[in-house]
Amino acid sequence: MVGGAKVDVSKPEFSRQFQKDFETLLKWRRDVRRFKTDPLPEGALEHLLHLADLAPSVGNSQPWRIVVVEAPEKRAEVIASFEAENEEAAKHYNDDKAQLYRQLKLAGLKEAPVHLAVFSDDDPEQGYGLGRATMHETLAYSTVSMVHTFWLAARAEGIGVGWVSILDPDLVAKVLQVDASWRLVAYLCVGFPEEEHIDPELERARWQSRSPLETRLFRR
Amino acid sequence: MVGGAKVDVSKPEFSRQFQKDFETLLKWRRDVRRFKTDPLPEGALEHLLHLADLAPSVGNSQPWRIVVVEAPEKRAEVIASFEAENEEAAKHYNDDKAQLYRQLKLAGLKEAPVHLAVFSDDDPEQGYGLGRATMHETLAYSTVSMVHTFWLAARAEGIGVGWVSILDPDLVAKVLQVDASWRLVAYLCVGFPEEEHIDPELERARWQSRSPLETRLFRR
């Protein structure tokens, strides 16, 4: 109470060290496709899901619906969908690009100890529709924020995440018997990575390098 | 070289302190609608955009297209779109909820020193279409990851972000004269917040509280 000044101790200030480490986290977050089969530590998944649940959502609607896929026969159906769609995708490339495509490892579904199917409810009661009258897709975008939060939180604990999108989303919804208003946003493989890299696998495999930000930045 | 062990110093390990501070960041990231008019420090916006550009993207396509909206007449057209759509939205609520809706402050467009319109290219060359044959919307989802990265990085530096979705997205695209393949994903207000809270404004205003994660979590 010296000087009578009231100090608000609750509002956090983030240190320069935290800001630097956060940049390191962003640089080392990778889409992981090579997993160890070791299980996650007890409680780790639940902890990460609680952190991810802090993500922003339109109208505070929290539209994400998370399915932990455990049944081996359900996982097998998802893997079969990936293999079929991946083969279909390969057919659309020519010559060298087709050959390179087939060499890419695009999912770690067989090895990853945890599978999460993340859906977005297209018509949640929560939020009373606020903020999405002209941009209904902000519901799915909220769910993406939740997925991305999960991804970053996992990497901060040394846990890898791979986002698999080479799937038939309707088939996944059917296999998992979810509500008709749920739309698949992401299918995630989660586990400890076999290797860690600062550069994306698609860059190392010479599929696609990143390009400079300046090509994506405009002023009006 | 003691013992001949090779230590990989490049791969980062995140400390328990970092993990705790990251949780604090997630808890204190807010959708800000009350901004000071002070400009951002020199170089701050560019720094945050470079961090956001580290976001994941399908096939490494980096489909985000960022427009810094500076011209006062263009900002005025965006503000007019917000006001019209916000009034339209209010009409869809009854009695108490309509009254409460009209009291909510849902955007800080007039005060925020920086406006960013973030679009997603629906047909980028980069990435060679990898990963999006069955889920084309992963392009827009990649752009959401970029927006969310920007949001977190900004908060870590004490800078607030508000995502405005009560807009006519086609009108915003027209006002900003962007390519036909660009779709508006987010319109962001950026600046120093007037006040900081750990609870969402929609919760404080008794519009919508958060609900327990357990209601969104399923096993199959």
Tab-separated table of C-alpha atoms in Angstrom:
chain	number	residue	atom	x	y	z
A	1	MET	CA	0.000	0.000	0.000
A	2	VAL	CA	3.073	2.276	-0.300
A	3	GLY	CA	1.974	5.499	-1.949
A	4	GLY	CA	-1.552	4.160	-2.072
A	5	ALA	CA	-1.068	2.961	-5.666
A	6	LYS	CA	-3.331	0.112	-6.667
A	7	VAL	CA	-1.492	-2.478	-8.704
A	8	ASP	CA	-3.561	-4.870	-10.791
A	9	VAL	CA	-1.674	-8.098	-10.242
A	10	SER	CA	-4.180	-10.216	-12.089
A	11	LYS	CA	-3.532	-8.940	-15.618
A	12	PRO	CA	-0.557	-10.852	-17.016
A	13	GLU	CA	2.433	-9.282	-18.734
A	14	PHE	CA	4.357	-11.708	-20.901
A	15	SER	CA	8.137	-11.571	-20.654
A	16	ARG	CA	10.498	-11.111	-23.578
A	17	GLN	CA	11.666	-14.674	-22.878
A	18	PHE	CA	8.106	-15.987	-23.227
A	19	GLN	CA	7.646	-14.095	-26.491
A	20	LYS	CA	10.882	-15.616	-27.832
A	21	ASP	CA	9.880	-19.111	-26.729
A	22	PHE	CA	6.445	-18.667	-28.278
A	23	GLU	CA	8.122	-17.804	-31.587
A	24	THR	CA	10.190	-20.988	-31.219
A	25	LEU	CA	6.971	-22.938	-30.629
A	26	LEU	CA	5.435	-21.536	-33.815
A	27	LYS	CA	8.602	-22.371	-35.753
A	28	TRP	CA	8.782	-25.954	-34.456
A	29	ARG	CA	5.091	-26.840	-34.619
A	30	ARG	CA	4.910	-29.404	-37.389
A	31	ASP	CA	2.317	-31.594	-39.044
A	32	VAL	CA	3.606	-34.919	-37.742
A	33	ARG	CA	3.186	-38.101	-39.766
A	34	ARG	CA	5.847	-40.272	-38.092
A	35	PHE	CA	4.790	-41.317	-34.621
A	36	LYS	CA	6.089	-43.620	-31.926
A	37	THR	CA	3.419	-46.059	-30.823
A	38	ASP	CA	3.981	-45.238	-27.118
A	39	PRO	CA	0.801	-44.132	-25.344
A	40	LEU	CA	0.462	-40.586	-24.017
A	41	PRO	CA	1.089	-40.149	-20.282
A	42	GLU	CA	-1.967	-40.579	-18.041
A	43	GLY	CA	-4.114	-37.438	-18.141
A	44	ALA	CA	-2.120	-35.727	-20.917
A	45	LEU	CA	-4.905	-35.874	-23.506
A	46	GLU	CA	-7.490	-34.524	-21.083
A	47	HIS	CA	-5.148	-31.677	-20.099
A	48	LEU	CA	-4.569	-30.718	-23.746
A	49	LEU	CA	-8.301	-30.849	-24.488
A	50	HIS	CA	-9.027	-28.515	-21.586
A	51	LEU	CA	-6.448	-26.055	-22.936
A	52	ALA	CA	-7.900	-26.340	-26.464
A	53	ASP	CA	-11.347	-25.653	-25.042
A	54	LEU	CA	-10.125	-22.119	-24.206
A	55	ALA	CA	-10.178	-21.299	-27.938
A	56	PRO	CA	-12.270	-18.379	-29.227
A	57	SER	CA	-15.684	-19.079	-30.711
A	58	VAL	CA	-18.275	-17.003	-32.518
A	59	GLY	CA	-20.914	-15.775	-30.066
A	60	ASN	CA	-19.221	-17.937	-27.422
A	61	SER	CA	-20.916	-20.907	-29.116
A	62	GLN	CA	-18.095	-23.452	-28.534
A	63	PRO	CA	-19.307	-25.526	-31.526
A	64	TRP	CA	-16.522	-28.110	-31.454
A	65	ARG	CA	-17.508	-31.724	-30.855
A	66	ILE	CA	-14.557	-34.000	-30.141
A	67	VAL	CA	-14.682	-37.741	-30.683
A	68	VAL	CA	-11.846	-39.853	-29.273
A	69	VAL	CA	-11.725	-42.746	-31.718
A	70	GLU	CA	-10.710	-45.873	-29.804
A	71	ALA	CA	-12.437	-48.862	-31.423
A	72	PRO	CA	-9.967	-50.676	-33.710
A	73	GLU	CA	-12.666	-51.445	-36.293
A	74	LYS	CA	-13.623	-47.769	-36.527
A	75	ARG	CA	-9.982	-46.753	-36.884
A	76	ALA	CA	-9.633	-49.364	-39.631
A	77	GLU	CA	-12.521	-47.820	-41.567
A	78	VAL	CA	-10.913	-44.381	-41.317
A	79	ILE	CA	-7.569	-45.791	-42.482
A	80	ALA	CA	-9.327	-47.460	-45.427
A	81	SER	CA	-10.912	-44.129	-46.362
A	82	PHE	CA	-7.512	-42.443	-46.234
A	83	GLU	CA	-5.928	-45.124	-48.421
A	84	ALA	CA	-8.714	-44.948	-51.016
A	85	GLU	CA	-8.740	-41.132	-51.195
A	86	ASN	CA	-4.955	-40.950	-51.211
A	87	GLU	CA	-4.790	-43.345	-54.173
A	88	GLU	CA	-7.498	-41.327	-55.927
A	89	ALA	CA	-5.560	-38.098	-55.342
A	90	ALA	CA	-2.342	-39.612	-56.723
A	91	LYS	CA	-4.085	-40.251	-60.054
A	92	HIS	CA	-4.547	-36.527	-60.582
A	93	TYR	CA	-0.831	-35.823	-60.868
A	94	ASN	CA	1.374	-36.493	-63.878
A	95	ASP	CA	4.736	-38.216	-64.190
A	96	ASP	CA	7.318	-36.871	-61.728
A	97	LYS	CA	4.733	-35.203	-59.473
A	98	ALA	CA	2.690	-38.426	-59.304
A	99	GLN	CA	5.807	-40.416	-58.442
A	100	LEU	CA	6.758	-37.899	-55.752
A	101	TYR	CA	3.190	-37.858	-54.380
A	102	ARG	CA	3.243	-41.607	-53.894
A	103	GLN	CA	6.498	-41.346	-51.937
A	104	LEU	CA	5.102	-38.813	-49.467
A	105	LYS	CA	4.005	-40.001	-46.051
A	106	LEU	CA	0.799	-38.057	-45.541
A	107	ALA	CA	-0.597	-39.625	-42.385
A	108	GLY	CA	0.483	-41.553	-39.304
A	109	LEU	CA	-2.890	-43.206	-38.687
A	110	LYS	CA	-1.490	-46.684	-38.074
A	111	GLU	CA	1.122	-45.701	-35.511
A	112	ALA	CA	-0.404	-42.785	-33.591
A	113	PRO	CA	-1.759	-43.909	-30.213
A	114	VAL	CA	-4.561	-41.322	-30.209
A	115	HIS	CA	-7.078	-40.505	-32.960
A	116	LEU	CA	-9.346	-37.485	-32.573
A	117	ALA	CA	-12.164	-36.682	-34.961
A	118	VAL	CA	-13.116	-33.042	-34.505
A	119	PHE	CA	-16.524	-31.987	-35.784
A	120	SER	CA	-18.254	-28.625	-35.813
A	121	ASP	CA	-21.917	-28.366	-34.920
A	122	ASP	CA	-23.557	-26.415	-37.736
A	123	ASP	CA	-26.536	-25.443	-35.607
A	124	PRO	CA	-25.611	-25.092	-31.930
A	125	GLU	CA	-28.041	-23.542	-29.478
A	126	GLN	CA	-25.187	-22.025	-27.515
A	127	GLY	CA	-24.412	-18.462	-28.588
A	128	TYR	CA	-27.959	-17.685	-29.776
A	129	GLY	CA	-26.709	-17.301	-33.336
A	130	LEU	CA	-24.712	-14.183	-32.495
A	131	GLY	CA	-22.062	-13.205	-35.048
A	132	ARG	CA	-22.850	-15.783	-37.689
A	133	ALA	CA	-25.864	-14.479	-39.586
A	134	THR	CA	-23.812	-13.279	-42.583
A	135	MET	CA	-20.863	-15.675	-42.167
A	136	HIS	CA	-22.209	-19.030	-41.058
A	137	GLU	CA	-18.781	-20.595	-41.652
A	138	THR	CA	-17.490	-18.830	-38.526
A	139	LEU	CA	-18.809	-21.847	-36.609
A	140	ALA	CA	-16.385	-24.150	-38.411
A	141	TYR	CA	-13.693	-21.472	-38.099
A	142	SER	CA	-14.181	-21.484	-34.316
A	143	THR	CA	-13.591	-25.212	-34.355
A	144	VAL	CA	-10.390	-24.696	-36.341
A	145	SER	CA	-9.182	-22.336	-33.599
A	146	MET	CA	-9.786	-25.105	-31.102
A	147	VAL	CA	-7.801	-27.588	-33.235
A	148	HIS	CA	-4.950	-25.129	-33.637
A	149	THR	CA	-4.866	-24.417	-29.901
A	150	PHE	CA	-4.663	-28.157	-29.250
A	151	TRP	CA	-1.822	-28.450	-31.756
A	152	LEU	CA	0.282	-25.696	-30.171
A	153	ALA	CA	-0.384	-26.868	-26.611
A	154	ALA	CA	0.604	-30.415	-27.584
A	155	ARG	CA	3.878	-29.322	-29.168
A	156	ALA	CA	4.712	-27.302	-26.035
A	157	GLU	CA	4.562	-30.623	-24.168
A	158	GLY	CA	6.602	-32.521	-26.768
A	159	ILE	CA	3.520	-34.215	-28.245
A	160	GLY	CA	3.030	-34.249	-32.014
A	161	VAL	CA	-0.163	-33.694	-33.986
A	162	GLY	CA	-0.888	-34.549	-37.613
A	163	TRP	CA	-4.007	-33.204	-39.366
A	164	VAL	CA	-5.379	-35.726	-41.869
A	165	SER	CA	-7.684	-34.214	-44.516
A	166	ILE	CA	-7.369	-36.906	-47.199
A	167	LEU	CA	-10.585	-38.569	-46.057
A	168	ASP	CA	-14.220	-38.767	-47.069
A	169	PRO	CA	-15.750	-36.543	-44.346
A	170	ASP	CA	-19.245	-37.991	-44.750
A	171	LEU	CA	-17.918	-41.513	-44.397
A	172	VAL	CA	-16.050	-40.586	-41.200
A	173	ALA	CA	-19.235	-39.050	-39.776
A	174	LYS	CA	-21.151	-42.201	-40.647
A	175	VAL	CA	-18.542	-44.547	-39.157
A	176	LEU	CA	-18.560	-42.554	-35.921
A	177	GLN	CA	-22.368	-42.272	-35.834
A	178	VAL	CA	-22.499	-38.585	-35.026
A	179	ASP	CA	-25.389	-36.113	-35.152
A	180	ALA	CA	-26.569	-34.979	-38.584
A	181	SER	CA	-25.667	-31.356	-37.806
A	182	TRP	CA	-21.996	-32.188	-37.163
A	183	ARG	CA	-19.519	-31.568	-39.957
A	184	LEU	CA	-16.004	-33.054	-39.889
A	185	VAL	CA	-13.396	-30.303	-39.589
A	186	ALA	CA	-10.240	-32.266	-38.736
A	187	TYR	CA	-9.082	-35.800	-38.108
A	188	LEU	CA	-6.038	-35.692	-35.859
A	189	CYS	CA	-3.287	-38.191	-35.151
A	190	VAL	CA	-1.683	-37.555	-31.768
A	191	GLY	CA	1.410	-39.083	-30.188
A	192	PHE	CA	5.114	-38.666	-29.613
A	193	PRO	CA	6.953	-37.817	-32.845
A	194	GLU	CA	9.682	-40.115	-34.104
A	195	GLU	CA	11.718	-37.164	-35.304
A	196	GLU	CA	11.524	-33.382	-34.963
A	197	HIS	CA	12.175	-30.790	-37.627
A	198	ILE	CA	12.052	-27.038	-38.015
A	199	ASP	CA	11.158	-27.351	-41.714
A	200	PRO	CA	7.918	-28.896	-43.028
A	201	GLU	CA	8.097	-32.428	-44.431
A	202	LEU	CA	6.585	-31.195	-47.732
A	203	GLU	CA	9.478	-28.754	-48.000
A	204	ARG	CA	12.125	-31.408	-47.246
A	205	ALA	CA	10.522	-33.772	-49.751
A	206	ARG	CA	10.624	-30.978	-52.372
A	207	TRP	CA	6.865	-30.977	-52.866
A	208	GLN	CA	6.234	-27.348	-51.913
A	209	SER	CA	8.414	-24.748	-50.201
A	210	ARG	CA	7.102	-21.788	-48.276
A	211	SER	CA	7.096	-18.438	-50.059
A	212	PRO	CA	7.749	-14.922	-48.687
A	213	LEU	CA	4.999	-13.190	-46.689
A	214	GLU	CA	5.351	-10.135	-48.919
A	215	THR	CA	3.607	-12.036	-51.737
A	216	ARG	CA	0.510	-12.336	-49.526
A	217	LEU	CA	0.416	-8.830	-48.050
A	218	PHE	CA	-1.502	-5.919	-49.574
A	219	ARG	CA	-2.543	-2.399	-48.651
A	220	ARG	CA	-5.698	-0.573	-49.626
B	1	MET	CA	32.346	-34.405	-25.851
B	2	VAL	CA	32.418	-36.080	-22.435
B	3	GLY	CA	31.382	-39.667	-22.942
B	4	GLY	CA	31.112	-39.034	-26.676
B	5	ALA	CA	27.353	-38.370	-26.365
B	6	LYS	CA	25.904	-36.278	-29.150
B	7	VAL	CA	23.367	-33.775	-27.879
B	8	ASP	CA	20.923	-32.301	-30.328
B	9	VAL	CA	20.822	-28.710	-29.177
B	10	SER	CA	18.593	-27.527	-31.986
B	11	LYS	CA	15.390	-29.288	-30.965
B	12	PRO	CA	13.632	-27.143	-28.369
B	13	GLU	CA	12.310	-28.378	-25.046
B	14	PHE	CA	9.702	-26.101	-23.529
B	15	SER	CA	10.004	-25.429	-19.814
B	16	ARG	CA	7.256	-25.968	-17.272
B	17	GLN	CA	7.251	-22.182	-16.825
B	18	PHE	CA	6.623	-21.696	-20.565
B	19	GLN	CA	3.791	-24.211	-20.495
B	20	LYS	CA	2.205	-22.375	-17.570
B	21	ASP	CA	2.592	-18.984	-19.258
B	22	PHE	CA	1.128	-20.398	-22.478
B	23	GLU	CA	-1.926	-21.519	-20.510
B	24	THR	CA	-2.166	-17.978	-19.113
B	25	LEU	CA	-1.992	-16.617	-22.678
B	26	LEU	CA	-4.863	-18.880	-23.757
B	27	LYS	CA	-6.894	-17.827	-20.727
B	28	TRP	CA	-6.341	-14.103	-21.285
B	29	ARG	CA	-6.683	-13.998	-25.074
B	30	ARG	CA	-9.895	-12.094	-25.632
B	31	ASP	CA	-11.977	-10.790	-28.502
B	32	VAL	CA	-11.355	-7.098	-27.929
B	33	ARG	CA	-13.958	-4.488	-28.854
B	34	ARG	CA	-12.717	-1.578	-26.736
B	35	PHE	CA	-9.513	-0.114	-28.120
B	36	LYS	CA	-7.316	2.856	-27.416
B	37	THR	CA	-6.724	4.909	-30.552
B	38	ASP	CA	-2.929	4.920	-30.007
B	39	PRO	CA	-1.004	3.553	-33.003
B	40	LEU	CA	0.989	0.337	-32.714
B	41	PRO	CA	4.743	0.740	-32.179
B	42	GLU	CA	6.835	0.991	-35.359
B	43	GLY	CA	7.349	-2.479	-36.855
B	44	ALA	CA	4.962	-4.260	-34.460
B	45	LEU	CA	2.380	-5.149	-37.110
B	46	GLU	CA	5.003	-6.493	-39.498
B	47	HIS	CA	6.527	-8.592	-36.700
B	48	LEU	CA	3.149	-10.092	-35.788
B	49	LEU	CA	2.351	-10.833	-39.439
B	50	HIS	CA	5.660	-12.677	-39.828
B	51	LEU	CA	4.823	-14.792	-36.768
B	52	ALA	CA	1.307	-15.472	-38.089
B	53	ASP	CA	2.810	-16.541	-41.401
B	54	LEU	CA	4.337	-19.531	-39.555
B	55	ALA	CA	0.839	-21.049	-39.303
B	56	PRO	CA	0.126	-24.507	-40.738
B	57	SER	CA	-1.492	-24.786	-44.152
B	58	VAL	CA	-2.876	-27.625	-46.216
B	59	GLY	CA	-0.255	-28.860	-48.683
B	60	ASN	CA	1.910	-25.935	-47.536
B	61	SER	CA	-0.324	-23.737	-49.686
B	62	GLN	CA	-0.236	-20.634	-47.459
B	63	PRO	CA	-3.583	-19.450	-48.895
B	64	TRP	CA	-3.996	-16.395	-46.652
B	65	ARG	CA	-4.120	-12.982	-48.354
B	66	ILE	CA	-3.846	-10.098	-45.910
B	67	VAL	CA	-5.109	-6.624	-46.718
B	68	VAL	CA	-4.118	-3.773	-44.405
B	69	VAL	CA	-7.072	-1.412	-44.725
B	70	GLU	CA	-5.793	2.138	-44.422
B	71	ALA	CA	-7.977	4.376	-46.599
B	72	PRO	CA	-10.557	6.173	-44.425
B	73	GLU	CA	-13.269	5.892	-47.097
B	74	LYS	CA	-12.795	2.118	-47.316
B	75	ARG	CA	-12.924	1.789	-43.530
B	76	ALA	CA	-16.107	3.861	-43.572
B	77	GLU	CA	-17.740	1.432	-46.012
B	78	VAL	CA	-16.798	-1.511	-43.794
B	79	ILE	CA	-18.202	0.282	-40.741
B	80	ALA	CA	-21.427	0.984	-42.650
B	81	SER	CA	-21.699	-2.730	-43.533
B	82	PHE	CA	-21.237	-3.664	-39.869
B	83	GLU	CA	-23.883	-1.179	-38.738
B	84	ALA	CA	-26.403	-2.392	-41.304
B	85	GLU	CA	-25.839	-6.093	-40.596
B	86	ASN	CA	-25.798	-5.541	-36.848
B	87	GLU	CA	-29.158	-3.764	-37.016
B	88	GLU	CA	-30.510	-6.564	-39.213
B	89	ALA	CA	-29.277	-9.185	-36.720
B	90	ALA	CA	-30.904	-7.371	-33.790
B	91	LYS	CA	-34.306	-7.707	-35.471
B	92	HIS	CA	-34.108	-11.499	-35.188
B	93	TYR	CA	-34.226	-11.501	-31.391
B	94	ASN	CA	-37.272	-10.984	-29.233
B	95	ASP	CA	-37.906	-8.718	-26.254
B	96	ASP	CA	-35.225	-9.047	-23.568
B	97	LYS	CA	-32.707	-10.722	-25.862
B	98	ALA	CA	-33.174	-7.997	-28.520
B	99	GLN	CA	-32.681	-5.324	-25.878
B	100	LEU	CA	-29.556	-7.044	-24.582
B	101	TYR	CA	-28.232	-7.528	-28.149
B	102	ARG	CA	-28.484	-3.802	-28.841
B	103	GLN	CA	-26.498	-3.062	-25.673
B	104	LEU	CA	-23.581	-5.301	-26.661
B	105	LYS	CA	-20.486	-3.708	-28.114
B	106	LEU	CA	-19.612	-6.117	-30.917
B	107	ALA	CA	-16.832	-4.288	-32.751
B	108	GLY	CA	-14.186	-1.633	-32.197
B	109	LEU	CA	-13.938	-0.572	-35.837
B	110	LYS	CA	-13.989	3.159	-35.175
B	111	GLU	CA	-11.272	3.207	-32.524
B	112	ALA	CA	-8.834	0.458	-33.547
B	113	PRO	CA	-5.758	1.935	-35.247
B	114	VAL	CA	-5.263	-1.107	-37.501
B	115	HIS	CA	-7.821	-2.908	-39.679
B	116	LEU	CA	-6.857	-6.194	-41.362
B	117	ALA	CA	-9.070	-7.961	-43.858
B	118	VAL	CA	-7.915	-11.571	-44.117
B	119	PHE	CA	-8.991	-13.489	-47.202
B	120	SER	CA	-8.376	-17.064	-48.273
B	121	ASP	CA	-7.481	-17.856	-51.858
B	122	ASP	CA	-9.870	-20.593	-52.969
B	123	ASP	CA	-7.630	-21.712	-55.799
B	124	PRO	CA	-3.950	-21.165	-54.982
B	125	GLU	CA	-1.250	-22.668	-57.180
B	126	GLN	CA	0.991	-23.203	-54.165
B	127	GLY	CA	0.646	-26.683	-52.699
B	128	TYR	CA	-0.389	-28.331	-55.968
B	129	GLY	CA	-3.797	-29.125	-54.510
B	130	LEU	CA	-2.346	-31.585	-51.987
B	131	GLY	CA	-4.629	-32.501	-49.086
B	132	ARG	CA	-7.741	-30.661	-50.228
B	133	ALA	CA	-9.372	-32.868	-52.851
B	134	THR	CA	-12.048	-34.190	-50.473
B	135	MET	CA	-12.098	-31.243	-48.058
B	136	HIS	CA	-11.671	-28.069	-50.070
B	137	GLU	CA	-12.530	-26.016	-46.999
B	138	THR	CA	-9.099	-26.854	-45.525
B	139	LEU	CA	-7.826	-23.847	-47.483
B	140	ALA	CA	-10.040	-21.495	-45.463
B	141	TYR	CA	-9.186	-23.500	-42.333
B	142	SER	CA	-5.483	-22.851	-42.969
B	143	THR	CA	-6.244	-19.158	-43.113
B	144	VAL	CA	-8.072	-19.416	-39.785
B	145	SER	CA	-4.912	-20.925	-38.254
B	146	MET	CA	-3.005	-17.896	-39.495
B	147	VAL	CA	-5.572	-15.539	-37.939
B	148	HIS	CA	-5.466	-17.426	-34.645
B	149	THR	CA	-1.655	-17.386	-34.601
B	150	PHE	CA	-1.759	-13.627	-35.143
B	151	TRP	CA	-4.252	-13.259	-32.296
B	152	LEU	CA	-2.140	-15.184	-29.773
B	153	ALA	CA	1.122	-13.513	-30.820
B	154	ALA	CA	-0.521	-10.103	-30.490
B	155	ARG	CA	-1.835	-10.816	-26.987
B	156	ALA	CA	1.626	-11.998	-25.927
B	157	GLU	CA	2.827	-8.475	-26.789
B	158	GLY	CA	-0.081	-6.763	-25.039
B	159	ILE	CA	-1.880	-5.992	-28.305
B	160	GLY	CA	-5.580	-6.780	-28.627
B	161	VAL	CA	-7.444	-8.309	-31.565
B	162	GLY	CA	-11.167	-8.322	-32.283
B	163	TRP	CA	-12.656	-10.534	-35.006
B	164	VAL	CA	-15.621	-8.871	-36.717
B	165	SER	CA	-17.924	-11.261	-38.561
B	166	ILE	CA	-21.086	-9.137	-38.640
B	167	LEU	CA	-20.315	-7.953	-42.169
B	168	ASP	CA	-21.377	-8.660	-45.730
B	169	PRO	CA	-18.287	-10.571	-46.929
B	170	ASP	CA	-18.979	-9.929	-50.618
B	171	LEU	CA	-19.309	-6.225	-50.015
B	172	VAL	CA	-15.979	-6.139	-48.125
B	173	ALA	CA	-14.314	-7.977	-51.020
B	174	LYS	CA	-15.773	-5.470	-53.477
B	175	VAL	CA	-14.776	-2.427	-51.427
B	176	LEU	CA	-11.214	-3.736	-51.198
B	177	GLN	CA	-11.097	-4.743	-54.892
B	178	VAL	CA	-9.582	-8.160	-54.339
B	179	ASP	CA	-9.247	-11.115	-56.712
B	180	ALA	CA	-12.400	-13.093	-57.502
B	181	SER	CA	-10.924	-16.256	-55.958
B	182	TRP	CA	-10.440	-14.606	-52.565
B	183	ARG	CA	-13.017	-15.253	-49.876
B	184	LEU	CA	-13.237	-13.131	-46.707
B	185	VAL	CA	-12.381	-15.210	-43.647
B	186	ALA	CA	-11.906	-12.558	-40.964
B	187	TYR	CA	-11.974	-8.808	-40.529
B	188	LEU	CA	-9.709	-7.881	-37.613
B	189	CYS	CA	-9.492	-4.802	-35.437
B	190	VAL	CA	-6.031	-4.475	-33.890
B	191	GLY	CA	-4.752	-2.105	-31.226
B	192	PHE	CA	-4.084	-1.665	-27.533
B	193	PRO	CA	-7.075	-2.718	-25.424
B	194	GLU	CA	-8.734	-0.208	-23.143
B	195	GLU	CA	-9.321	-2.893	-20.526
B	196	GLU	CA	-8.257	-6.514	-19.998
B	197	HIS	CA	-10.365	-9.383	-18.741
B	198	ILE	CA	-10.010	-13.095	-18.134
B	199	ASP	CA	-13.701	-13.666	-18.919
B	200	PRO	CA	-15.314	-13.060	-22.329
B	201	GLU	CA	-17.380	-9.898	-22.758
B	202	LEU	CA	-20.393	-12.000	-23.857
B	203	GLU	CA	-20.155	-13.834	-20.524
B	204	ARG	CA	-19.901	-10.622	-18.471
B	205	ALA	CA	-22.838	-9.152	-20.379
B	206	ARG	CA	-24.873	-12.315	-19.637
B	207	TRP	CA	-25.390	-13.139	-23.310
B	208	GLN	CA	-23.746	-16.576	-23.279
B	209	SER	CA	-21.535	-18.328	-20.728
B	210	ARG	CA	-19.076	-21.066	-21.518
B	211	SER	CA	-20.161	-24.624	-20.805
B	212	PRO	CA	-18.127	-27.614	-19.567
B	213	LEU	CA	-15.864	-29.451	-22.022
B	214	GLU	CA	-17.437	-32.740	-20.995
B	215	THR	CA	-20.588	-31.784	-22.936
B	216	ARG	CA	-18.517	-31.689	-26.136
B	217	LEU	CA	-16.398	-34.793	-25.629
B	218	PHE	CA	-17.309	-38.267	-26.880
B	219	ARG	CA	-15.738	-41.688	-27.269
B	220	ARG	CA	-16.353	-44.241	-29.987
